[in-house]
Amino acid sequence: MKILLNILLIILFLGYSKNEEMISLKCMVEITDYRGEGAYFSISIIDDKDLYLKTVYVLGTDKTWFSEMKSFWKHLKINDLYLDDEFYPLIEGISGPTISGGETRILQLKIPKLLYNKTNRLRFETAVEDKGYYTDDINVELNNESLSKSYQGNGFIRNIKFILPVK
Amino acid sequence: MIKGIWRSTHFLLAVSVSIFLIIASVTGTFLGIEAIIDQSQKEAISDLDKISLKKTMDSLQNNFLEVYEISVTEKNQVLVQGITSKGFETVFVNPNTGKKLDIVKPKTRLSNFMKNLHRSLFLKKTGRILMGFISFLTAMLVITGFLLLINRIGGVNKIFRPLKEKQFFRKSHIELGRLFVIPIFFIAISGFYLTTSRLDIFNSNKSTHYDYEAGEKYVDLDKFYLDKVKNVIYPFSSSENDTYKIQLSNRSITFQQGDNSLLSENIHPTPFLIRAWAYWIHTGESNILIAVLLTLTSLTLIFFIISGLFISSKTSWALFKFSNIDFNEAKIIILYGSETGNTFQFAKKLLKRLHQDGIKATICSLNKYNFFPKAQVFIFMTSTYGEGDAPSNADQFAYKFKKYKQLKTIEYTVLGFGSKSYPKFCSFAEDINSLLSQEDNYSELYPFFKINNQDANEYLSWEKKLISRFNS
């Protein structure tokens, strides 16, 4: 019975998410000149009470390290999402070791239109294996005005900027 | 003596790494096969060294509205992230035409599972350190194994001579040993380097940075070939501050959009290059021949563990556990010299037979030779090692024999084990026999006898005749 209910919920969810209108943000992340393992990122939309609404991007291939992004991991566990394939990164090697400094990534973030230009925020959580974890490496308001500026990160992110929206 | 140390070290190393080595080689086999499959797929491009970056970048212009990033994967695939008519996509492309090949498939769970197990046993940093240490021990295992091999064969110059060994596991252990000694060594060393280089030991090695004025130097994209390119990050926007960033195998550069003038250059430090080399060698992801070799080597390692177990169950345990009963009471002492454990098996057989007859007998390796106050009979049973040398538990016999003179008169017999295919067939046994024949208080109980290839019938007839001497 529970399984049936789950399947129903998933179908509903998928249907919902398909019809959901998205906006695209182009985003450039520059990583600081640290040495060691690649950084794990998760980029999530949170509301003004710090609740996770949606995770829009995850960087890093090795699931075992996801738990280092503690807040994100908690969210996955509470919502029973950590088995969901959607959260596994698409490409291998997206977070290779950054030996020579300042690797840069350009990402495309898909944000549900319903969540944009409201009181929500965009949170970049970063962790590097045993080098540390930053809940709010970047934490900015999710609206046109705020995203038109560039930001410096508190942890492994040196710099971040957006172009909005790409069609 | 030295050989004994190598053998014990080889055995102890093998025992302590075997569990981990089994895990590493089973997962390694899987990953190797995966690397082979990946490289035989259509997206794999072999002639990256002939395709210039300019050509690829130009061809992408026709197929993408906007490119974010080009990366050349370890598996020689060209991956592009950018905007097409379908929106943002991450796709493999043909670097010549810029056309899309296939949509990126995420790595399978099984594959990630294997990789994780292979690297760190799911124990994160601890597991990495452990696996790094295992790699180190494996390298040591290769070295001790190689020394044993040389000793066995009788010199480095004879390394490719055909073997005379008959027993399957022993023969294949040696045969594969000499074939795979180099690949295994490189895998172990590169694995060791890959794990240790992650542990921040090489932090002090900074890359060398150069800055240039715009217009001072220009970048010619026609001169970069894809085999040396790791990735290209396109300018974020058309703003003048946004530049191209290119990671090459030995350095990274940034240059201005528009006139391509070089702005900065970072030369990677040596450890970075060694790491890239170790990765190349250890994963075989960019060379199908290496991938095949790695897979074969992993399979060989599994076989090594199995065959090593069979060999050691006969030899090494015996070499370790052996210490004997009451030398002071025994009338008959069986003195054996055994390299591989076969002669020891015969010696134990004889001991059992004597005990059945109620004779006070004991068994003792030649190196444990000592005073035997009640001894009346010495039965020597020994093999010969390599080119007429003593087996490793008999190489001190000559010295000990001179040191411990027996007080009574001793009757003796010598039984040699060996193979007629060796020119020095039973020559160590012969040496013992001639040594004893020169001694005054030794008399021959039964003539010197040789057994070829552990022939059980020859042994039984010898045993029968010997025992009849005791009863007469």
XYZ file of C-alpha atoms in Angstrom, chain B residues 91-469:
379
model
C 27.388 16.118 -24.722
C 30.230 14.194 -26.252
C 31.207 15.571 -29.615
C 33.294 14.522 -32.537
C 36.226 16.946 -32.286
C 36.591 17.090 -36.072
C 33.033 17.969 -36.954
C 31.753 19.371 -33.669
C 28.722 17.115 -34.017
C 27.049 15.583 -31.039
C 27.856 11.923 -30.445
C 25.865 10.761 -27.508
C 24.257 12.130 -24.440
C 26.330 11.775 -21.310
C 25.422 8.700 -19.391
C 25.987 8.892 -15.690
C 28.423 6.363 -14.347
C 26.622 3.274 -13.208
C 26.244 2.628 -9.528
C 28.173 -0.599 -9.855
C 31.063 1.217 -11.406
C 31.155 3.822 -8.642
C 30.889 1.086 -6.063
C 33.876 -0.737 -7.531
C 35.932 2.413 -7.823
C 35.228 3.375 -4.262
C 36.050 -0.050 -2.948
C 39.222 -0.103 -4.999
C 40.392 3.275 -3.758
C 39.351 3.404 -0.155
C 37.265 0.373 0.889
C 34.486 2.854 1.712
C 36.594 4.098 4.590
C 37.341 7.522 3.175
C 40.724 8.831 4.247
C 41.583 5.875 6.468
C 40.826 3.534 3.607
C 43.011 5.534 1.271
C 45.942 5.434 3.618
C 45.382 1.717 4.053
C 45.247 1.062 0.322
C 48.308 3.236 -0.183
C 50.143 1.187 2.392
C 48.972 -2.017 0.719
C 50.331 -0.714 -2.592
C 53.646 -0.100 -0.903
C 53.702 -3.606 0.553
C 52.790 -5.006 -2.839
C 55.795 -3.254 -4.340
C 57.922 -4.896 -1.639
C 56.249 -8.198 -2.426
C 57.288 -7.830 -6.045
C 60.869 -7.122 -5.027
C 61.171 -10.095 -2.672
C 59.402 -12.272 -5.232
C 61.823 -11.142 -7.893
C 64.834 -11.917 -5.699
C 63.436 -15.389 -5.009
C 62.829 -15.855 -8.710
C 66.405 -14.925 -9.610
C 67.704 -17.190 -6.917
C 65.516 -19.991 -8.116
C 66.503 -19.663 -11.724
C 70.140 -19.132 -10.895
C 70.884 -15.591 -12.029
C 69.427 -12.598 -13.809
C 70.918 -13.693 -17.117
C 68.930 -16.917 -17.031
C 65.615 -15.234 -16.447
C 64.068 -16.266 -19.746
C 65.228 -19.869 -19.745
C 62.466 -22.471 -19.807
C 61.444 -23.866 -16.443
C 61.968 -27.393 -15.239
C 59.364 -27.219 -12.527
C 56.686 -29.880 -12.806
C 54.056 -28.943 -10.264
C 51.260 -26.801 -11.743
C 50.888 -24.070 -9.110
C 54.582 -23.712 -8.534
C 55.331 -23.601 -12.211
C 52.656 -21.054 -13.028
C 53.565 -18.907 -10.026
C 57.101 -18.619 -11.357
C 56.115 -18.405 -15.021
C 53.590 -15.612 -14.455
C 55.938 -14.040 -11.950
C 58.583 -13.361 -14.508
C 56.041 -12.207 -17.084
C 54.212 -9.815 -14.786
C 56.920 -8.617 -12.437
C 57.208 -5.261 -14.195
C 53.483 -4.487 -14.658
C 52.718 -5.396 -11.057
C 55.568 -3.262 -9.809
C 54.366 -0.264 -11.799
C 50.774 -0.722 -10.704
C 51.841 -0.915 -7.078
C 54.121 2.107 -7.275
C 51.641 4.249 -9.198
C 48.848 3.238 -6.814
C 51.073 4.200 -3.922
C 51.848 7.543 -5.503
C 48.212 8.255 -6.328
C 47.158 7.714 -2.739
C 50.036 9.529 -1.091
C 49.862 12.497 -3.432
C 46.329 13.070 -2.143
C 47.584 13.345 1.386
C 49.049 16.823 1.110
C 52.637 15.693 1.321
C 53.562 17.692 -1.742
C 52.048 20.967 -0.692
C 55.290 22.853 -0.882
C 55.480 22.482 -4.643
C 53.916 25.611 -6.025
C 53.338 26.133 -9.678
C 55.288 28.892 -11.379
C 53.199 31.853 -12.394
C 53.865 34.390 -15.158
C 51.821 37.454 -16.070
C 51.885 39.188 -19.445
C 50.718 42.512 -20.779
C 47.968 42.370 -23.399
C 49.609 42.347 -26.815
C 52.943 41.086 -25.482
C 52.408 37.504 -26.604
C 49.684 35.757 -28.550
C 48.177 32.315 -28.257
C 48.044 30.247 -31.423
C 45.264 27.710 -30.967
C 46.429 25.862 -34.074
C 49.495 24.763 -32.120
C 47.574 23.086 -29.308
C 46.582 19.533 -29.997
C 43.777 17.867 -28.111
C 45.911 15.148 -26.566
C 47.647 17.831 -24.498
C 44.477 19.733 -23.641
C 42.565 19.000 -20.446
C 39.875 21.604 -20.718
C 38.927 24.976 -22.117
C 36.722 27.367 -20.209
C 35.095 29.911 -22.488
C 34.728 33.539 -21.412
C 31.789 33.952 -19.097
C 30.486 36.971 -20.974
C 31.638 39.233 -23.751
C 33.035 41.615 -21.126
C 36.705 42.361 -21.591
C 37.510 41.055 -18.108
C 36.320 37.595 -18.989
C 38.988 35.439 -20.531
C 39.574 32.027 -22.019
C 41.148 29.590 -19.594
C 42.916 26.543 -20.943
C 44.290 23.673 -18.901
C 47.063 21.870 -20.702
C 48.788 18.765 -19.449
C 51.782 20.671 -18.106
C 50.435 24.190 -17.543
C 47.378 26.379 -17.625
C 46.996 29.637 -19.500
C 44.520 32.470 -19.798
C 44.120 34.634 -22.842
C 41.993 37.525 -23.931
C 39.005 37.035 -26.182
C 39.207 38.821 -29.516
C 42.913 39.170 -30.180
C 44.016 36.019 -28.284
C 46.755 37.823 -26.414
C 48.270 35.769 -23.631
C 47.593 37.123 -20.141
C 48.985 34.584 -17.738
C 50.642 31.236 -17.586
C 50.964 28.687 -14.779
C 53.574 25.981 -15.122
C 52.593 22.899 -13.115
C 55.091 21.548 -10.601
C 56.727 18.167 -11.130
C 54.536 16.212 -8.635
C 51.547 17.251 -10.710
C 53.145 15.704 -13.775
C 54.138 12.551 -11.917
C 50.602 12.260 -10.674
C 49.258 12.541 -14.209
C 51.672 9.835 -15.280
C 50.668 7.607 -12.365
C 47.026 8.097 -13.212
C 47.684 7.228 -16.829
C 49.506 4.063 -15.869
C 47.195 2.996 -13.079
C 43.837 3.462 -14.804
C 44.508 2.699 -18.451
C 41.657 5.032 -19.226
C 43.333 6.656 -22.180
C 45.163 3.720 -23.656
C 43.395 0.507 -24.467
C 46.601 -1.524 -24.465
C 47.364 -0.431 -20.929
C 43.772 -1.199 -19.973
C 44.174 -4.727 -21.335
C 47.486 -5.154 -19.547
C 45.976 -3.899 -16.292
C 43.079 -6.319 -16.557
C 45.401 -9.232 -17.223
C 47.617 -8.192 -14.347
C 44.660 -8.008 -11.983
C 43.607 -11.496 -13.008
C 47.177 -12.660 -12.556
C 47.271 -11.195 -9.054
C 44.177 -13.193 -8.129
C 45.850 -16.273 -9.479
C 49.063 -15.436 -7.612
C 47.204 -15.363 -4.345
C 45.594 -18.734 -5.024
C 48.742 -20.433 -6.271
C 50.761 -18.789 -3.507
C 48.363 -20.239 -0.972
C 48.819 -23.711 -2.404
C 52.582 -23.389 -2.406
C 52.775 -21.904 1.054
C 50.418 -24.463 2.561
C 53.158 -26.914 1.669
C 56.244 -24.863 2.339
C 56.125 -21.763 4.376
C 53.925 -22.840 7.239
C 56.224 -25.763 7.731
C 59.245 -23.469 7.664
C 57.665 -21.332 10.339
C 56.061 -23.724 12.747
C 58.807 -26.260 12.782
C 60.588 -26.947 16.015
C 60.956 -30.428 17.285
C 60.322 -32.992 19.915
C 62.887 -34.596 22.075
C 66.277 -34.594 20.412
C 67.863 -35.953 23.585
C 65.961 -39.232 23.519
C 65.845 -40.060 19.827
C 67.854 -42.936 18.435
C 67.140 -42.177 14.816
C 67.361 -38.617 13.569
C 65.894 -37.706 10.213
C 67.790 -34.660 8.994
C 66.045 -33.023 6.091
C 66.744 -30.160 3.736
C 63.739 -28.856 1.894
C 63.186 -25.750 -0.181
C 59.671 -26.236 -1.355
C 58.343 -28.617 1.249
C 58.250 -31.774 -0.855
C 61.210 -33.406 0.789
C 59.777 -32.438 4.151
C 56.616 -34.364 3.259
C 58.711 -37.477 2.546
C 60.657 -37.004 5.760
C 57.448 -36.832 7.770
C 56.202 -39.952 6.003
C 59.301 -41.838 7.036
C 59.021 -40.584 10.598
C 55.462 -41.846 10.798
C 56.553 -45.233 9.462
C 59.326 -45.460 12.085
C 56.974 -44.464 14.882
C 54.626 -47.242 13.774
C 57.460 -49.670 14.374
C 57.950 -48.230 17.841
C 61.318 -46.731 17.028
C 62.360 -43.574 18.876
C 62.893 -41.261 15.961
C 62.732 -37.555 15.443
C 62.918 -35.116 12.617
C 65.095 -32.040 12.323
C 66.043 -29.622 9.581
C 69.712 -29.633 8.605
C 70.169 -26.101 9.928
C 68.984 -27.258 13.352
C 71.766 -29.854 13.477
C 73.031 -30.209 17.047
C 74.283 -32.691 19.652
C 72.103 -35.774 19.669
C 73.284 -37.667 22.778
C 71.438 -40.940 22.146
C 71.559 -40.935 18.375
C 72.644 -44.087 16.563
C 71.370 -43.422 13.063
C 71.218 -40.300 10.899
C 68.950 -40.377 7.873
C 69.644 -37.464 5.561
C 66.907 -36.497 3.151
C 67.538 -33.418 1.110
C 66.773 -31.676 -2.124
C 69.167 -29.419 -4.019
C 68.426 -25.813 -4.820
C 69.139 -24.168 -8.170
C 72.733 -24.751 -9.273
C 73.790 -27.289 -6.652
C 73.133 -25.094 -3.616
C 71.674 -26.093 -0.285
C 67.967 -25.536 0.291
C 67.281 -22.565 2.558
C 66.839 -24.648 5.699
C 70.098 -26.515 5.092
C 72.614 -23.870 4.120
C 74.290 -23.761 7.529
C 74.680 -27.496 7.820
C 78.342 -27.717 6.870
C 79.226 -25.183 9.535
C 77.059 -26.782 12.225
C 78.342 -30.229 11.379
C 81.870 -29.082 12.174
C 80.732 -27.308 15.309
C 78.746 -30.125 16.919
C 80.732 -33.346 16.872
C 78.727 -36.413 17.871
C 80.295 -38.495 20.624
C 79.168 -41.942 19.545
C 79.593 -43.784 16.290
C 76.786 -43.017 13.897
C 75.376 -45.082 11.082
C 74.087 -42.943 8.280
C 72.391 -42.944 4.932
C 71.715 -40.161 2.449
C 68.674 -39.887 0.225
C 68.767 -37.149 -2.416
C 65.717 -35.597 -4.034
C 65.864 -33.774 -7.324
C 65.150 -33.770 -11.005
C 67.298 -35.356 -13.674
C 66.523 -32.437 -15.948
C 68.877 -30.320 -13.843
C 72.587 -30.839 -14.558
C 73.343 -30.698 -10.827
C 70.936 -33.485 -9.987
C 71.069 -34.165 -6.233
C 74.465 -32.538 -5.967
C 73.882 -31.127 -2.494
C 72.970 -34.612 -1.229
C 76.157 -35.877 -2.845
C 78.123 -33.222 -0.972
C 76.700 -34.420 2.338
C 77.432 -37.998 1.449
C 81.078 -37.286 0.659
C 81.412 -35.112 3.765
C 80.251 -37.996 5.971
C 82.339 -40.611 4.227
C 85.465 -38.695 5.318
C 84.488 -38.811 8.983
C 85.931 -41.586 11.168
C 82.997 -42.139 13.465
C 80.460 -42.432 10.643
C 79.656 -45.653 8.845
C 77.299 -46.167 5.992
C 74.059 -47.925 6.908
C 72.632 -48.021 3.424
C 74.104 -46.734 0.134
C 73.489 -43.256 -1.177
C 70.302 -43.133 -3.225
C 68.678 -40.508 -5.492
C 65.012 -39.995 -6.240
C 63.940 -38.350 -9.480
C 60.899 -36.021 -9.578
C 59.571 -37.172 -6.221
C 58.814 -40.609 -7.596
C 56.715 -42.296 -4.897
C 57.519 -45.834 -6.052
C 61.261 -45.236 -5.931
C 60.815 -43.800 -2.461
C 58.736 -46.726 -1.202
C 61.233 -49.309 -2.405
C 64.035 -47.329 -0.724
C 62.015 -47.101 2.499
C 61.291 -50.829 2.449
C 64.953 -51.733 2.050
C 66.011 -49.266 4.726
C 63.527 -50.587 7.247
C 64.591 -54.144 6.571
C 68.108 -53.052 7.624
